mmCIF file of C-alpha atoms and ligand atoms in Angstrom:
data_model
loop_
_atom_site.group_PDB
_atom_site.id
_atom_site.type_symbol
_atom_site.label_atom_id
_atom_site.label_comp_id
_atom_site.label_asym_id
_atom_site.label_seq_id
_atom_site.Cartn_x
_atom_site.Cartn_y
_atom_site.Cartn_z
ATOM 1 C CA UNK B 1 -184.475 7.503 -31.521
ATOM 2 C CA UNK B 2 -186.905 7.115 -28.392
ATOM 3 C CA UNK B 3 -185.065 6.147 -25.368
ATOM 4 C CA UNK B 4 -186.392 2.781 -23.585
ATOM 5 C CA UNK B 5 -185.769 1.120 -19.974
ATOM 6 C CA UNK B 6 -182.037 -0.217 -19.898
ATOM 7 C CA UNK B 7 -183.406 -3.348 -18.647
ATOM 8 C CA UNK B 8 -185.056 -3.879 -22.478
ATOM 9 C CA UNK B 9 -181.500 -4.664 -23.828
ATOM 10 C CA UNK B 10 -181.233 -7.359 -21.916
ATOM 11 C CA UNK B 11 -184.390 -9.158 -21.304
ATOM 12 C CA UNK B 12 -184.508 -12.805 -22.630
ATOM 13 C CA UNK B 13 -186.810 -12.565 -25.227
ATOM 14 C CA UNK B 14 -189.881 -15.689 -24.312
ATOM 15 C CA UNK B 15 -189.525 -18.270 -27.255
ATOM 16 C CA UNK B 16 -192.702 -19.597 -28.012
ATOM 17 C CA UNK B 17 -192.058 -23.743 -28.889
ATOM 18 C CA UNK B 18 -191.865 -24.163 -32.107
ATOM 19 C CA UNK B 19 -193.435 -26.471 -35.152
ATOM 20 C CA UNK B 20 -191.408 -28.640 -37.269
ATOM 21 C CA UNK B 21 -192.163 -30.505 -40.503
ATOM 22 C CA UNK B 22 -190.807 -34.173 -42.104
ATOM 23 C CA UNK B 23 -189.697 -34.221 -45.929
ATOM 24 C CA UNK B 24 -192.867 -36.885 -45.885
ATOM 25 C CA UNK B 25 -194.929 -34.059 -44.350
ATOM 26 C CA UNK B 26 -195.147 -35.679 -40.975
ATOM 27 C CA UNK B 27 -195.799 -32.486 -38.247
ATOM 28 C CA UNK B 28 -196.266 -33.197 -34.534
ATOM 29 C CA UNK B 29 -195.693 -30.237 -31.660
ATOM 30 C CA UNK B 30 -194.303 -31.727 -28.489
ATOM 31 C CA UNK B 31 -192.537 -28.565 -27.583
ATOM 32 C CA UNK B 32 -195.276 -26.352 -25.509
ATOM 33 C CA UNK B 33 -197.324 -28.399 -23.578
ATOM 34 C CA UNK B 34 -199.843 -27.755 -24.873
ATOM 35 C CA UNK B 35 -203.166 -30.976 -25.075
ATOM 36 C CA UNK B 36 -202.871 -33.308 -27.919
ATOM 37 C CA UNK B 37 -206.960 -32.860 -28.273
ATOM 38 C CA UNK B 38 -208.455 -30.312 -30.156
ATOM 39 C CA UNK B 39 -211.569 -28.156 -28.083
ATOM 40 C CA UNK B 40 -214.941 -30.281 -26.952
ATOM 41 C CA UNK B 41 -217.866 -29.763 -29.269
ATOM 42 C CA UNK B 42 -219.796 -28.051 -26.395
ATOM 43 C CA UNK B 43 -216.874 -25.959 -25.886
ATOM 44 C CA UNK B 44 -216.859 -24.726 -29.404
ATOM 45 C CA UNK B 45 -220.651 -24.355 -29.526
ATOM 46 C CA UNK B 46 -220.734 -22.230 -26.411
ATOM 47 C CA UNK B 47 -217.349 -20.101 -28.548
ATOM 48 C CA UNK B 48 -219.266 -19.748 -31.441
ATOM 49 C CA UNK B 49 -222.612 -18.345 -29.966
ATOM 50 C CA UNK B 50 -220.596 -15.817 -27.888
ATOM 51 C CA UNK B 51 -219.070 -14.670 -30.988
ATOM 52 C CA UNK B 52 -222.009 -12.955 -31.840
ATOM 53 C CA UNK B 53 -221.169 -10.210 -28.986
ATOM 54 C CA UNK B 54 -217.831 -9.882 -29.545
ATOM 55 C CA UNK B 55 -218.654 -6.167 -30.368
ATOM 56 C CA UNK B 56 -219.092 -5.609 -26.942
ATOM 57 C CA UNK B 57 -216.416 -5.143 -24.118
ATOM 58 C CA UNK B 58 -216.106 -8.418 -21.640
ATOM 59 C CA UNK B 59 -217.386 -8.588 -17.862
ATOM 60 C CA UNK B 60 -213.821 -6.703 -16.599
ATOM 61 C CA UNK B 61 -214.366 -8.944 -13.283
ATOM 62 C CA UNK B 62 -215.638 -12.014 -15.100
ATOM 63 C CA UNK B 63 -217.586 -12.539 -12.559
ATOM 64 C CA UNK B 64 -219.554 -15.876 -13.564
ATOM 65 C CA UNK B 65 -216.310 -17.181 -14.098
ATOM 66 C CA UNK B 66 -214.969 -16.110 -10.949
ATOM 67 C CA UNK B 67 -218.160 -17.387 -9.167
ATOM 68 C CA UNK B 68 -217.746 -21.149 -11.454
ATOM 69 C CA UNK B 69 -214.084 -21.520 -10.312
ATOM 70 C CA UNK B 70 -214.984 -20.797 -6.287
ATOM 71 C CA UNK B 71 -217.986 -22.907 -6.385
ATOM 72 C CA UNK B 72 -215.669 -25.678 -7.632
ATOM 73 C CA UNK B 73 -212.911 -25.499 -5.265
ATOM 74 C CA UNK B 74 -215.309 -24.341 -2.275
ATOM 75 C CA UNK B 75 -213.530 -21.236 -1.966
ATOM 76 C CA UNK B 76 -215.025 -17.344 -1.634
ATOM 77 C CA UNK B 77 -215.206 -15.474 -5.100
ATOM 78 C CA UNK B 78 -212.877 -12.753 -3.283
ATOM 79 C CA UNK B 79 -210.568 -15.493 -3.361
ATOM 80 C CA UNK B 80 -210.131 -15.552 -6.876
ATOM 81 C CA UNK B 81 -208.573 -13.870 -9.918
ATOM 82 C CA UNK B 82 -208.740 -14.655 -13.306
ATOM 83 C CA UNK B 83 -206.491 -13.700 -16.044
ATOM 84 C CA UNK B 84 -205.353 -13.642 -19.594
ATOM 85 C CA UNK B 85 -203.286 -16.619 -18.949
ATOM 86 C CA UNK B 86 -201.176 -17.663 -15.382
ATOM 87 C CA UNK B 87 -198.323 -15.702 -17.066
ATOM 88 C CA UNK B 88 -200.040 -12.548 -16.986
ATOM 89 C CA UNK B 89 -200.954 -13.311 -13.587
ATOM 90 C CA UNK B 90 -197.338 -13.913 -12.932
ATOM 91 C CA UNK B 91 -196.603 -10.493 -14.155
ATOM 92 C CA UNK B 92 -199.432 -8.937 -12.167
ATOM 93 C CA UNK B 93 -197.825 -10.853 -9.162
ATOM 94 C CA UNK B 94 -194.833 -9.459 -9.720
ATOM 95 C CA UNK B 95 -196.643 -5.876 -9.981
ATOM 96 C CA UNK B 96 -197.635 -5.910 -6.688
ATOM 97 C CA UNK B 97 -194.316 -6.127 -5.377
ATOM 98 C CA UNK B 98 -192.547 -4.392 -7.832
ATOM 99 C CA UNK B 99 -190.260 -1.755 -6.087
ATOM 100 C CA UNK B 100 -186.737 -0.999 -6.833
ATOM 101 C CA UNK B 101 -184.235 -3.488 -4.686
ATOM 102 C CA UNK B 102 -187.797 -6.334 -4.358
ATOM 103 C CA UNK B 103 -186.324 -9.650 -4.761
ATOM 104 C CA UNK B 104 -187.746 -13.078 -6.341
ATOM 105 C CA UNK B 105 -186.135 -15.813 -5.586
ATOM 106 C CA UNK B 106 -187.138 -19.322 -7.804
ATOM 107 C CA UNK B 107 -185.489 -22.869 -8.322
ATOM 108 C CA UNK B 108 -183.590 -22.573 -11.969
ATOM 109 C CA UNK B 109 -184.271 -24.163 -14.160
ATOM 110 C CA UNK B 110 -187.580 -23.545 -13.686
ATOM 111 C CA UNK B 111 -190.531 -21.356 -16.507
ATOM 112 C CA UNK B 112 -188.970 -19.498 -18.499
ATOM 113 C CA UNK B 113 -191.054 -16.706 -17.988
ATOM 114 C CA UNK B 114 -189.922 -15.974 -14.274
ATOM 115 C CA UNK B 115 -186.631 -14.199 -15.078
ATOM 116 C CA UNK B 116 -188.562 -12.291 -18.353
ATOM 117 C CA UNK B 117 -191.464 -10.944 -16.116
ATOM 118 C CA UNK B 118 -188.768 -10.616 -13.189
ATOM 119 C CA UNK B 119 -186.732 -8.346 -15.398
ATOM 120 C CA UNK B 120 -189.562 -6.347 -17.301
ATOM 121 C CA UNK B 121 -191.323 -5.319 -13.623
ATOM 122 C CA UNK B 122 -188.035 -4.402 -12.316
ATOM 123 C CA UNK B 123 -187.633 -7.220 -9.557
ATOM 124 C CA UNK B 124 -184.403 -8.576 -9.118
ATOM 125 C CA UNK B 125 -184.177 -12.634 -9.900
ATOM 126 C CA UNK B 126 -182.065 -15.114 -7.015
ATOM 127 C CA UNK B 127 -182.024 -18.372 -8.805
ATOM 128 C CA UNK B 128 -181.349 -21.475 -6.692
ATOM 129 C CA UNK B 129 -180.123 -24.038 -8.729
ATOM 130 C CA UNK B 130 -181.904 -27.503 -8.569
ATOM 131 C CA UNK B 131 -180.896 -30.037 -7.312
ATOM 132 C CA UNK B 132 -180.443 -32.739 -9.659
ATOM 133 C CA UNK B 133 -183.521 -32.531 -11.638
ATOM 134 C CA UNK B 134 -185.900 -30.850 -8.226
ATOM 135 C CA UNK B 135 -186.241 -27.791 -6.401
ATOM 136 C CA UNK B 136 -183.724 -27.862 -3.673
ATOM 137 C CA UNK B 137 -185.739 -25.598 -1.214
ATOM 138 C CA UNK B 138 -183.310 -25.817 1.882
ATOM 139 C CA UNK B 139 -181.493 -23.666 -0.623
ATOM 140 C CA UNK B 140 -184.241 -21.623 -1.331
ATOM 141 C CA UNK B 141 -185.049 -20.665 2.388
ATOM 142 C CA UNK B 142 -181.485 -19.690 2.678
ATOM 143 C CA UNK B 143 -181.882 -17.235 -0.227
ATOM 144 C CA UNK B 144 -184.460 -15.303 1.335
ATOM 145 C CA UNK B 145 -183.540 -11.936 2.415
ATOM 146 C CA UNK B 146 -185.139 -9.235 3.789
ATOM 147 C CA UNK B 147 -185.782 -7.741 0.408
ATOM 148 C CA UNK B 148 -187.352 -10.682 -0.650
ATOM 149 C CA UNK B 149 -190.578 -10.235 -1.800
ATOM 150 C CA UNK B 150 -191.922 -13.010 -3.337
ATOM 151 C CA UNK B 151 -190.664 -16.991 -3.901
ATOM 152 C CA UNK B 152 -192.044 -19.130 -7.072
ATOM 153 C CA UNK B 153 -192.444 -22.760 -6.581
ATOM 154 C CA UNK B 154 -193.675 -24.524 -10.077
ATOM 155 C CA UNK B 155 -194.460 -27.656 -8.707
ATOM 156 C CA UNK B 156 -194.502 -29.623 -11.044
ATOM 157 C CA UNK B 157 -191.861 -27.828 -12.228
ATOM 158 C CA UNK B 158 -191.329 -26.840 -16.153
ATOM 159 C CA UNK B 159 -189.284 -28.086 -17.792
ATOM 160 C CA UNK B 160 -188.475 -31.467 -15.079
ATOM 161 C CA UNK B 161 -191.800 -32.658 -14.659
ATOM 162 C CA UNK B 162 -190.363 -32.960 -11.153
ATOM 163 C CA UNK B 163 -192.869 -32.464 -7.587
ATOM 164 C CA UNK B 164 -192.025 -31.129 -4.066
ATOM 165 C CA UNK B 165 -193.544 -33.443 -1.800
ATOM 166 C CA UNK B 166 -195.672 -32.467 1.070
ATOM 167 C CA UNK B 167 -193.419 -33.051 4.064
ATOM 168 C CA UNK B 168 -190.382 -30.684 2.126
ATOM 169 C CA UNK B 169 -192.947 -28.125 1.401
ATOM 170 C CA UNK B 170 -194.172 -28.202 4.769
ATOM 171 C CA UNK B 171 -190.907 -27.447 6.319
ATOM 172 C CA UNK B 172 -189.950 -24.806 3.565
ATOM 173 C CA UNK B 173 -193.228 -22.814 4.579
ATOM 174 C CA UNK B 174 -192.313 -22.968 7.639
ATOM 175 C CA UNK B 175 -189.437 -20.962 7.210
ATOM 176 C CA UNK B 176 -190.551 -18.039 4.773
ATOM 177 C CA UNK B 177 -191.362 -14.951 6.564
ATOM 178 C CA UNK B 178 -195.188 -14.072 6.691
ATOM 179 C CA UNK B 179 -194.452 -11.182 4.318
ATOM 180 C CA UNK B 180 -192.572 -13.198 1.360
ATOM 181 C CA UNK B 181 -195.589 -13.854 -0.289
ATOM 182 C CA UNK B 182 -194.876 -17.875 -1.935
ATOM 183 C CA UNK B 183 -197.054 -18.301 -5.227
ATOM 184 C CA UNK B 184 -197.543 -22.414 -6.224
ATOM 185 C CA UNK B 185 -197.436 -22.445 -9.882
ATOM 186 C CA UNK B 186 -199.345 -25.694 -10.398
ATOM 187 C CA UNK B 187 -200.025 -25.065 -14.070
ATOM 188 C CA UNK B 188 -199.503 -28.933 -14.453
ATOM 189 C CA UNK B 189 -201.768 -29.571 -11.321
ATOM 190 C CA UNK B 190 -204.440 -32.194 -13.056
ATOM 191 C CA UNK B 191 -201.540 -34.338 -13.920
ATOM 192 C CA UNK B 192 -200.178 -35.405 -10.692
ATOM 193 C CA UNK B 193 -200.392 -39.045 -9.829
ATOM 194 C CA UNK B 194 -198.617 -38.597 -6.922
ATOM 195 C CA UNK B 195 -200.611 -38.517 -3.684
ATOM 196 C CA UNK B 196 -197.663 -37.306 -2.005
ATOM 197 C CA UNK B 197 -197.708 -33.757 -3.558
ATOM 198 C CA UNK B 198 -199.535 -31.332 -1.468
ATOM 199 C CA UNK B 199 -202.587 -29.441 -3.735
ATOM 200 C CA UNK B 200 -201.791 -25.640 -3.370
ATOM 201 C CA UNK B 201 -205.224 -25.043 -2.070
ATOM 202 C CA UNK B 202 -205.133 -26.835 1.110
ATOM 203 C CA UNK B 203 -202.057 -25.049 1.765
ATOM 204 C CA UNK B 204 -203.414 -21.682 0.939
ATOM 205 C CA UNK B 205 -206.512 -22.160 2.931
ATOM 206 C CA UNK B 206 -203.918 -22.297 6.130
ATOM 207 C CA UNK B 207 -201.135 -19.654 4.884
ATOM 208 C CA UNK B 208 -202.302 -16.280 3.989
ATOM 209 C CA UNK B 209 -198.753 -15.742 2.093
ATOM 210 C CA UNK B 210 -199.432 -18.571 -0.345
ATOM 211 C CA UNK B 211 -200.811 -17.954 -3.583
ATOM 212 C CA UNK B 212 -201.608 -20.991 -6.086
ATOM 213 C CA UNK B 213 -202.357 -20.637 -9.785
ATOM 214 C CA UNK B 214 -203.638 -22.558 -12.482
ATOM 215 C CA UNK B 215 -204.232 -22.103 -16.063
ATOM 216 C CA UNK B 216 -206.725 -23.300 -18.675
ATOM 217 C CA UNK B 217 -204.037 -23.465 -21.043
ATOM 218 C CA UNK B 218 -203.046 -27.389 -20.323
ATOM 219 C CA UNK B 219 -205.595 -30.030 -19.162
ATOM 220 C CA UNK B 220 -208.143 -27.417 -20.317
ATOM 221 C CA UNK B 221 -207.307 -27.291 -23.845
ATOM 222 C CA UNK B 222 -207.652 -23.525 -24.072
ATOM 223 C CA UNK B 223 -203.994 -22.340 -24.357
ATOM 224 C CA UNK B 224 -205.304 -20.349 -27.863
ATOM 225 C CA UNK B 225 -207.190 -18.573 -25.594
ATOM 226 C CA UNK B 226 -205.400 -17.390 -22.758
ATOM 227 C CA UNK B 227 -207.173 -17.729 -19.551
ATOM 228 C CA UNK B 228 -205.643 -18.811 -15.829
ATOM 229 C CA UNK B 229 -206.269 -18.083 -12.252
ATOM 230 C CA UNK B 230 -205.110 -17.274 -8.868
ATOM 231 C CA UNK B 231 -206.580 -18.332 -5.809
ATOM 232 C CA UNK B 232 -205.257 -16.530 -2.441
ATOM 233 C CA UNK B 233 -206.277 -15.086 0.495
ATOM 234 C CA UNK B 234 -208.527 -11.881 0.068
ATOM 235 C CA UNK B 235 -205.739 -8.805 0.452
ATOM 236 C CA UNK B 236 -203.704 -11.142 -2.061
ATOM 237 C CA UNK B 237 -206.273 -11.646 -4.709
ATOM 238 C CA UNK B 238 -206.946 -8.031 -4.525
ATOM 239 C CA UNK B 239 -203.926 -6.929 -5.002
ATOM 240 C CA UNK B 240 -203.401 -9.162 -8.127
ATOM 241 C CA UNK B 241 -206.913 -7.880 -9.051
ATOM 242 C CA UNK B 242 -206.037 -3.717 -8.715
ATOM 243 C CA UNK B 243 -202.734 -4.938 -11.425
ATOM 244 C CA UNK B 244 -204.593 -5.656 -14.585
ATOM 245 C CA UNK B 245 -205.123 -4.444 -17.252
ATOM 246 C CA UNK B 246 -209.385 -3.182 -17.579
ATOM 247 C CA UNK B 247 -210.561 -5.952 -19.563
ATOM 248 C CA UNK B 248 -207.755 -8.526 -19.468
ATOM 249 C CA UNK B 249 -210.059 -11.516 -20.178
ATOM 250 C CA UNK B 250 -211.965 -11.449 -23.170
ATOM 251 C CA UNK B 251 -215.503 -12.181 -23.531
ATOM 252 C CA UNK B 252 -214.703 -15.711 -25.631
ATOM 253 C CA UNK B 253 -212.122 -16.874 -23.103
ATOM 254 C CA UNK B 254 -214.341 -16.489 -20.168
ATOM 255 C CA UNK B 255 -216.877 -18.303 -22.213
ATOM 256 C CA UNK B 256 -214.593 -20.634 -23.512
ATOM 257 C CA UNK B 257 -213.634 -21.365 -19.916
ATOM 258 C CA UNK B 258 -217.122 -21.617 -18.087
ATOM 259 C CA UNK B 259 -218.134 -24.317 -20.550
ATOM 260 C CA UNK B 260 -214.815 -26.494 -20.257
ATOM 261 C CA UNK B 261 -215.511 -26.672 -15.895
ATOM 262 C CA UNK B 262 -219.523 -27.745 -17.237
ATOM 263 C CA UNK B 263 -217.415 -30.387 -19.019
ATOM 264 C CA UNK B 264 -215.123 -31.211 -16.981
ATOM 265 C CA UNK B 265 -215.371 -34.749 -16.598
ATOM 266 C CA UNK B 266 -214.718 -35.414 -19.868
ATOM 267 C CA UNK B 267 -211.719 -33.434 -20.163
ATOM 268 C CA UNK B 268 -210.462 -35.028 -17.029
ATOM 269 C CA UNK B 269 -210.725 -37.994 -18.778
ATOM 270 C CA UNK B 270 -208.182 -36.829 -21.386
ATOM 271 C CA UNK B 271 -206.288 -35.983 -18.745
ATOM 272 C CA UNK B 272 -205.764 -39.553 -17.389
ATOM 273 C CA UNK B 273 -205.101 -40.761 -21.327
ATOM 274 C CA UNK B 274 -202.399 -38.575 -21.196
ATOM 275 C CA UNK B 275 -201.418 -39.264 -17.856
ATOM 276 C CA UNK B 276 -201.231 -43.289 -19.411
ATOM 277 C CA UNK B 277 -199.391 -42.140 -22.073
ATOM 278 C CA UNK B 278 -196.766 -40.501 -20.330
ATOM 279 C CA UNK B 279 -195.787 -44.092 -18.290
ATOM 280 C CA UNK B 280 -195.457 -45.510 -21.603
ATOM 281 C CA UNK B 281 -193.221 -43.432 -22.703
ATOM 282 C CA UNK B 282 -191.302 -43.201 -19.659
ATOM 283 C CA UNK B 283 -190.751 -46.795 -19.364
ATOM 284 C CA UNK B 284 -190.194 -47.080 -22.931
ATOM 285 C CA UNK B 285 -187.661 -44.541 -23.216
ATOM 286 C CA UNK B 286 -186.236 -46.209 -19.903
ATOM 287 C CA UNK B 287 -185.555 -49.509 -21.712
ATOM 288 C CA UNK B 288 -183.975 -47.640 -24.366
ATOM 289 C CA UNK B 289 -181.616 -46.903 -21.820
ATOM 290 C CA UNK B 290 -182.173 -43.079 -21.534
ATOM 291 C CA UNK B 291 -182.080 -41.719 -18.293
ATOM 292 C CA UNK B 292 -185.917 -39.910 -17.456
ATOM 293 C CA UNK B 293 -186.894 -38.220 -14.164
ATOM 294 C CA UNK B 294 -190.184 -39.191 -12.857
ATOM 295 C CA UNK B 295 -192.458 -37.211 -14.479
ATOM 296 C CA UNK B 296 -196.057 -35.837 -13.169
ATOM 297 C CA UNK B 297 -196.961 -33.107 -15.804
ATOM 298 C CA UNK B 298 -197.744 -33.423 -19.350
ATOM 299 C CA UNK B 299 -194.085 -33.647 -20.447
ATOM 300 C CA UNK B 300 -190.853 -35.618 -20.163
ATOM 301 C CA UNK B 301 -187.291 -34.210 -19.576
ATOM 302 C CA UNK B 302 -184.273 -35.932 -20.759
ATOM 303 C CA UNK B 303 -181.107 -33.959 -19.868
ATOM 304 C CA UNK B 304 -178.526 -34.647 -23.176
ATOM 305 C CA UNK B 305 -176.196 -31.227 -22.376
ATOM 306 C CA UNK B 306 -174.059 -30.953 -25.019
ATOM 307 C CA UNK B 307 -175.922 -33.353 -27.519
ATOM 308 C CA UNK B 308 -179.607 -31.057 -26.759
ATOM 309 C CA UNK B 309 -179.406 -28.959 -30.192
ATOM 310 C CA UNK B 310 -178.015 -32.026 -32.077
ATOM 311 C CA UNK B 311 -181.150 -34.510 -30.558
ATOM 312 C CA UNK B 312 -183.754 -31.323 -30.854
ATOM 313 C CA UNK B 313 -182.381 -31.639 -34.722
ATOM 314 C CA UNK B 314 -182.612 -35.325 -35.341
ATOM 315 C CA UNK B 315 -186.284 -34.956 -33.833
ATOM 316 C CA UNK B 316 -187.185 -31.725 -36.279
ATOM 317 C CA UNK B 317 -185.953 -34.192 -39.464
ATOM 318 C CA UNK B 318 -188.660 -36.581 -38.312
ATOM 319 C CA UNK B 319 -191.421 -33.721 -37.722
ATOM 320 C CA UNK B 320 -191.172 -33.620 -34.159
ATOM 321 C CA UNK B 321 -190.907 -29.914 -32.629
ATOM 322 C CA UNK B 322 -189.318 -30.863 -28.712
ATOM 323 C CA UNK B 323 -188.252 -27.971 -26.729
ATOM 324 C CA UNK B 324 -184.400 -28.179 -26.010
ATOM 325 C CA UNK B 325 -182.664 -26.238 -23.757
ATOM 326 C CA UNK B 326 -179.505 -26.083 -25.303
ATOM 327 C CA UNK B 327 -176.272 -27.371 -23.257
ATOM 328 C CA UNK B 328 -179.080 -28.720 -20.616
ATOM 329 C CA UNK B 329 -181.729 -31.448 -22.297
ATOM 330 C CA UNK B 330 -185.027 -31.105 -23.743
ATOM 331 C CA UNK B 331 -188.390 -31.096 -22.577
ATOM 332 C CA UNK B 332 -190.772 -33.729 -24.576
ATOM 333 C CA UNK B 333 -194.617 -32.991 -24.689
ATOM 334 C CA UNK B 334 -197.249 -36.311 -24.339
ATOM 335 C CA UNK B 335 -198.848 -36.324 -27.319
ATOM 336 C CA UNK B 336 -201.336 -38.189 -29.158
ATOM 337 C CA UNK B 337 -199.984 -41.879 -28.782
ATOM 338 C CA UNK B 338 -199.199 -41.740 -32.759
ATOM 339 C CA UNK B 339 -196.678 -38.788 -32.100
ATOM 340 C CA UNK B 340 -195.526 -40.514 -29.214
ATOM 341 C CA UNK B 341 -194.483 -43.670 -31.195
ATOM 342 C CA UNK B 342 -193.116 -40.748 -33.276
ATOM 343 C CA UNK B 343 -191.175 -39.578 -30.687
ATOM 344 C CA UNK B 344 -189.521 -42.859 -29.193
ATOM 345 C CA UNK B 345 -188.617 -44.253 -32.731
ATOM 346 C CA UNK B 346 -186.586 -40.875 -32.869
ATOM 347 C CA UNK B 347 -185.122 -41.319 -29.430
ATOM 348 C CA UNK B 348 -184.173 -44.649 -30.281
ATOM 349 C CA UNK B 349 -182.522 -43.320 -33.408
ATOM 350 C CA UNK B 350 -180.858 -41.579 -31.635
ATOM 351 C CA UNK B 351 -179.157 -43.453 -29.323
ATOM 352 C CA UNK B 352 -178.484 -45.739 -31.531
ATOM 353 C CA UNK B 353 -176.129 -43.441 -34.484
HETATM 354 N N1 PMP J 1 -196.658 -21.800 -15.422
HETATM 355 C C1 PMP J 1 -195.988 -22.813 -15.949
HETATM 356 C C2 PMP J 1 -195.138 -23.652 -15.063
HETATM 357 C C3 PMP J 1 -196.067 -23.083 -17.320
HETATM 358 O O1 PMP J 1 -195.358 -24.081 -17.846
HETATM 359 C C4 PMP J 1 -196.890 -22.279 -18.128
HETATM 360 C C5 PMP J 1 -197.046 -22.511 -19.598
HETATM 361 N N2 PMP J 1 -195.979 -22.962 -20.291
HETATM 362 C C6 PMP J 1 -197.554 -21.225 -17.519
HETATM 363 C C7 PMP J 1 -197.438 -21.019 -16.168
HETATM 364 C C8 PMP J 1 -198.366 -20.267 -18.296
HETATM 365 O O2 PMP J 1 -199.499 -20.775 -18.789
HETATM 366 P P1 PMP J 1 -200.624 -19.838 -19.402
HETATM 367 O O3 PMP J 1 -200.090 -18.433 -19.453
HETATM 368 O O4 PMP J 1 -200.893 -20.394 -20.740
HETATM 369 O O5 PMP J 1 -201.757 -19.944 -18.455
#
């Protein structure tokens, strides 16, 4: 028998959300986050004609993509790293800093692919508990040491929905060493109402330790394809950049990806149905009585602790795949506002047996 890393027998393995079905065949998937629209015509046309070159190996810098996504934020190209997805850049991230005794530290719960990567690049994981449902990041300064490397921040976090507002961010930044490099994962960025929640890339214009990164994967549409970004300062981003893989993002991603920022208006505009949806079921599931954080991503979090596998199971007999979290609460995608009446006449159900 080959021998493997020790570290393989215990890494969480990532569980993907998952689909469920009705006995009437009724099938909605709130349980990754994932947009309740399927692709934009243009997007698909621009796919489809790309297709025809899929025999050839993809721009390793995808460099017109690289060039779209710093024209749009009105930062330098050198700025920027795409990759097959934010996780992978979270794993490249981790990479850099990757030496024995390197230490993460990250509000919990929090992704569920901090502690995986963590593990698999051999960086040990400090998780701060939140406090109630948010990051508590007085508690997070204190659990930087000197072998801290690097400090996550999902904001808005996954699986709360919860933000860090500008003044506790502020003061948290204040107190990270200039080596600890802090990396903003605002995967859920296009969702936030809130004008109180700082956007990563002012920060990182001002803090060469801060790294921000977004994905296509949510307000995008493109999470089949796999294709995110980090934007940092220049000795971060080419760092990140020296860690992939040649050829990380494929030719139809990067295509895939160019054509959804040439559409971006419309897909914004999805964004703010969602966004509409997401108060209604708030306030909805609020007059049922349940208690539900304030939300600003594409998702709502109801903490049930003990009743989570029983709830995620009434939901599954009705068709609807939620993400539980079991002995903690489950995490609700917005979906189309036909699986989101779904979803609250299951809540109510619920509450009600
Ligand atoms: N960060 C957060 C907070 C997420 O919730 C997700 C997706 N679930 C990701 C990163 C990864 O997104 P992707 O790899 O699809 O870009």
């Amino acid at each position: 028998m080959p021998r493997f890393r020790a570290i393989l027998d215990t890494v969480p393995a990532y569980k993907a959300g998952k689909t469920a079905v009705s006995a009437d065949g009724r099938s909605y998937k709130l349980s990754s986050n994932e947009s309740p629209y399927g692709p934009l015509p243009s997007v698909v046309e621009a796919v489809s004609k790309a297709a025809s070159e899929m025999h050839l190996y993809p721009d390793p810098a995808a460099t017109e993509l690289t060039n779209t996504i710093a024209e749009k934020y009105g930062v330098p190209p050198e700025h920027v790293a795409p990759g097959a997805g934010s996780v992978t850049l979270l794993q490249q991230l981790l990479e850099t800093v990757g030496e024995p005794g390197a230490e993460v530290v990250y509000a919990w719960r929090s992704f569920e692919a901090y502690p995986l990567m963590a593990d698999l690049s051999g960086v040990t994981s400090v998780r701060v508990p939140l406090l109630g449902e948010t990051h508590h990041l007085e508690a997070m300064a204190d659990a930087i040491t000197p072998r801290t490397r690097m400090v996550f921040v999902c904001n808005p976090n996954n699986p709360t929905g919860t933000v860090v507002h500008a003044a506790e961010l502020e003061a948290f930044l204040n107190r990270v060493p200039e080596d600890v490099l802090v990396v903003l994962d605002e995967a859920y960025r296009e969702y936030v109402r809130d004008a109180d929640v700082t956007d990563g890339l002012t920060v990182y214009r001002e803090r060469p330790n801060v790294a921000v990164l977004r994905t296509f994967s949510k307000a995008y549409g493109l999470a089949g394809l796999r294709v995110g970004y980090l934007i940092a300062d220049e000795p971060v981003a080419s760092a990140v950049r020296k860690t992939t893989v040649p050829f990380a993002v494929n030719h139809l991603a990067q295509v895939a990806a160019i054509a959804s920022l040439a559409a971006e208006d419309e897909l914004l505009e999805r964004v703010d149905a969602v966004v509409k949806e997401r108060g209604r079921v708030r306030e909805a599931l609020i007059s049922q009585g349940w208690t539900v954080p304030v939300t600003e991503a594409n998702f709502v979090w109801l903490r049930l602790g003990e009743r989570t596998m029983d709830f995620a199971g009434s939901c599954a007999v009705q068709g609807l795949a939620v993400r539980p979290f079991a002995g903690e609460g489950a995490r609700i995608t917005i979906g189309t506002p036909e699986a989101n009446d779904a979803f609250l006449a299951a809540a109510e159900a619920f509450r009600n047996a």
